[in-house]
């Protein structure tokens, strides 16, 4: 096989596909990315309106993600950082829980917050230290249980689980019961403890923009929907067939190579944006609503204001609901007033994200040799192959590309 000139197709130009293309380029191989939509980035998407970046769903880059450190240039992303911890809205009161080791001003508010006992706060400190010492490989080799069971077994009180862990991790896992694997909990808690949650100044989509901008050889074919693949052929939805030497799919496939994204169990959310005359709490702070009857899970003020000086508030709803947009907006507006004392000025927009995170059991850090290669000989990437996170998407793309390179060299 003419190795460097092999025809390599990557199906999907999300973060995993882009990192696969980057890894191939770094090793002298060139790929063509086939993307169903008109732009790269997949679930990492920002719409910029009048200079304000509206992310399609609140997501953060955890700066200590090993894969992100390898594949992104943080300086060029001009990152805004969130303060460690959160502001918790509960029963008409606002309490702050922070990391006194990194933010001295958080010491007294954290110690005196009534959302958990002193023992709970000590256990948070202890857990942070324990996970600092535990490697990521050790985390993913530890037996899994639900995060909820893990927290109880660790000795945390019902109060701190209800008031802090539940709202905080509901926003990350996009599910309210904390049924998500304790491996992901430990990994994310470690990442929060060792780095910062951050957003590029131009929105989360800038991450994809940077990866695309650094690709010099790869070819992109947009509005190109793939229906089925085999090791040597790509079938497009329009009936066309493309001959291939190598196919990397970032999308789940059935045993016949048919794309089965619709069959994955997906977790969804709504992300609403409002204007508020003046921010009611500090920019760079994540607010959490501890009342589990509320639709609102988390809120933060965008680092950028609207051109007329209004602050922009992002609100995430994770709870399942049957409301239409007008009903949802009305319910959230009332909750913001009652729970957080926030009077919104205008509703800007809502992004309903039906396929936000794949619901996966048996989480791993790296794909196994069986999961990286489909029985039909297709190389597999995508967060659905590991766990729903930017780090996992990047790891899966890199691993699939490395498997291709190693097979082409063999
Ligand atoms: C609301 C939300 C919040 C999140 N929060 C966080 C967070 O805080 N931290 C974190 O680390 N991660 C978070 N994530 C997860 C992270 O964004 C994903 O893990 C990652 O973007 C997945 O990348 P991917 O390449 O695996 O998949 P995708 O981004 O889904 O890429 C797949 C690509 O394939 C394309 N495609 C689909 N079907 C076809 C087809 N038939 N033919 C051709 N192309 C096709 C899609 O258009 C897409 O571009 C969040 C995600 C969402 C949506």
Coordinates of N, CA and C in Angstrom, one line a residue, residues 16 38 51 72 90 129 150-151 158 186 191-192 202 206 208 219 234 240 271 280 286 293 347 360 363 386 388 401:
X16 N -13.4 14.8 18.3 CA -12.6 13.6 18.2 C -12.1 13.5 16.7
X38 N -22.8 22.0 8.2 CA -22.0 22.9 7.4 C -20.8 23.5 8.1
X51 N -21.1 40.3 18.8 CA -19.9 40.1 19.6 C -20.0 39.3 20.9
X72 N -4.3 21.6 22.5 CA -4.7 22.9 22.4 C -3.7 23.9 22.9
X90 N -30.2 28.6 48.0 CA -31.0 27.6 48.8 C -31.9 28.3 49.8
X129 N -7.3 15.9 48.3 CA -5.9 15.4 48.4 C -5.7 14.0 48.0
X150 N -21.1 6.3 45.9 CA -19.7 6.6 46.2 C -19.7 7.7 47.3
X151 N -20.5 8.8 47.1 CA -20.5 9.9 48.0 C -21.0 9.5 49.4
X158 N -26.2 13.7 53.9 CA -27.3 13.9 53.0 C -27.3 15.4 52.6
X186 N -14.6 10.8 40.1 CA -13.3 11.0 40.6 C -12.4 11.7 39.6
X191 N -9.8 16.8 38.2 CA -9.5 17.9 37.3 C -9.9 19.3 37.9
X192 N -11.1 19.3 38.5 CA -11.5 20.6 39.2 C -10.5 21.0 40.3
X202 N -13.8 33.6 23.0 CA -14.7 33.6 21.9 C -15.7 32.5 22.0
X206 N -14.4 28.1 20.0 CA -13.1 28.5 19.6 C -12.1 27.3 19.6
X208 N -12.7 24.3 18.7 CA -12.7 23.6 17.4 C -12.1 24.4 16.3
X219 N -8.6 17.7 4.4 CA -9.6 18.3 3.5 C -11.0 18.1 4.2
X234 N -17.2 4.2 1.8 CA -18.1 5.1 2.6 C -19.3 5.3 1.7
X240 N -24.1 8.2 -3.2 CA -22.7 8.1 -3.7 C -21.9 7.2 -2.8
X271 N -30.4 25.2 27.3 CA -29.5 26.3 27.7 C -30.2 27.6 27.3
X280 N -25.9 40.1 39.2 CA -26.3 40.0 40.6 C -25.2 39.3 41.4
X286 N -20.0 30.2 39.2 CA -21.1 29.4 38.8 C -22.1 29.3 39.9
X293 N -36.8 20.7 43.2 CA -38.1 20.9 42.5 C -37.9 21.9 41.3
X347 N -35.6 37.8 27.4 CA -35.2 36.4 27.0 C -34.5 36.6 25.7
X360 N -23.2 6.3 29.2 CA -22.3 5.1 29.1 C -21.9 4.5 30.4
X363 N -16.9 2.9 32.1 CA -16.1 4.0 31.5 C -14.6 3.6 31.5
X386 N -15.7 6.1 24.9 CA -15.0 6.2 26.2 C -15.9 6.8 27.3
X388 N -18.4 10.7 28.1 CA -18.8 12.0 27.5 C -18.0 13.1 28.1
X401 N -6.3 7.4 15.5 CA -5.3 7.8 14.5 C -4.0 7.0 14.7

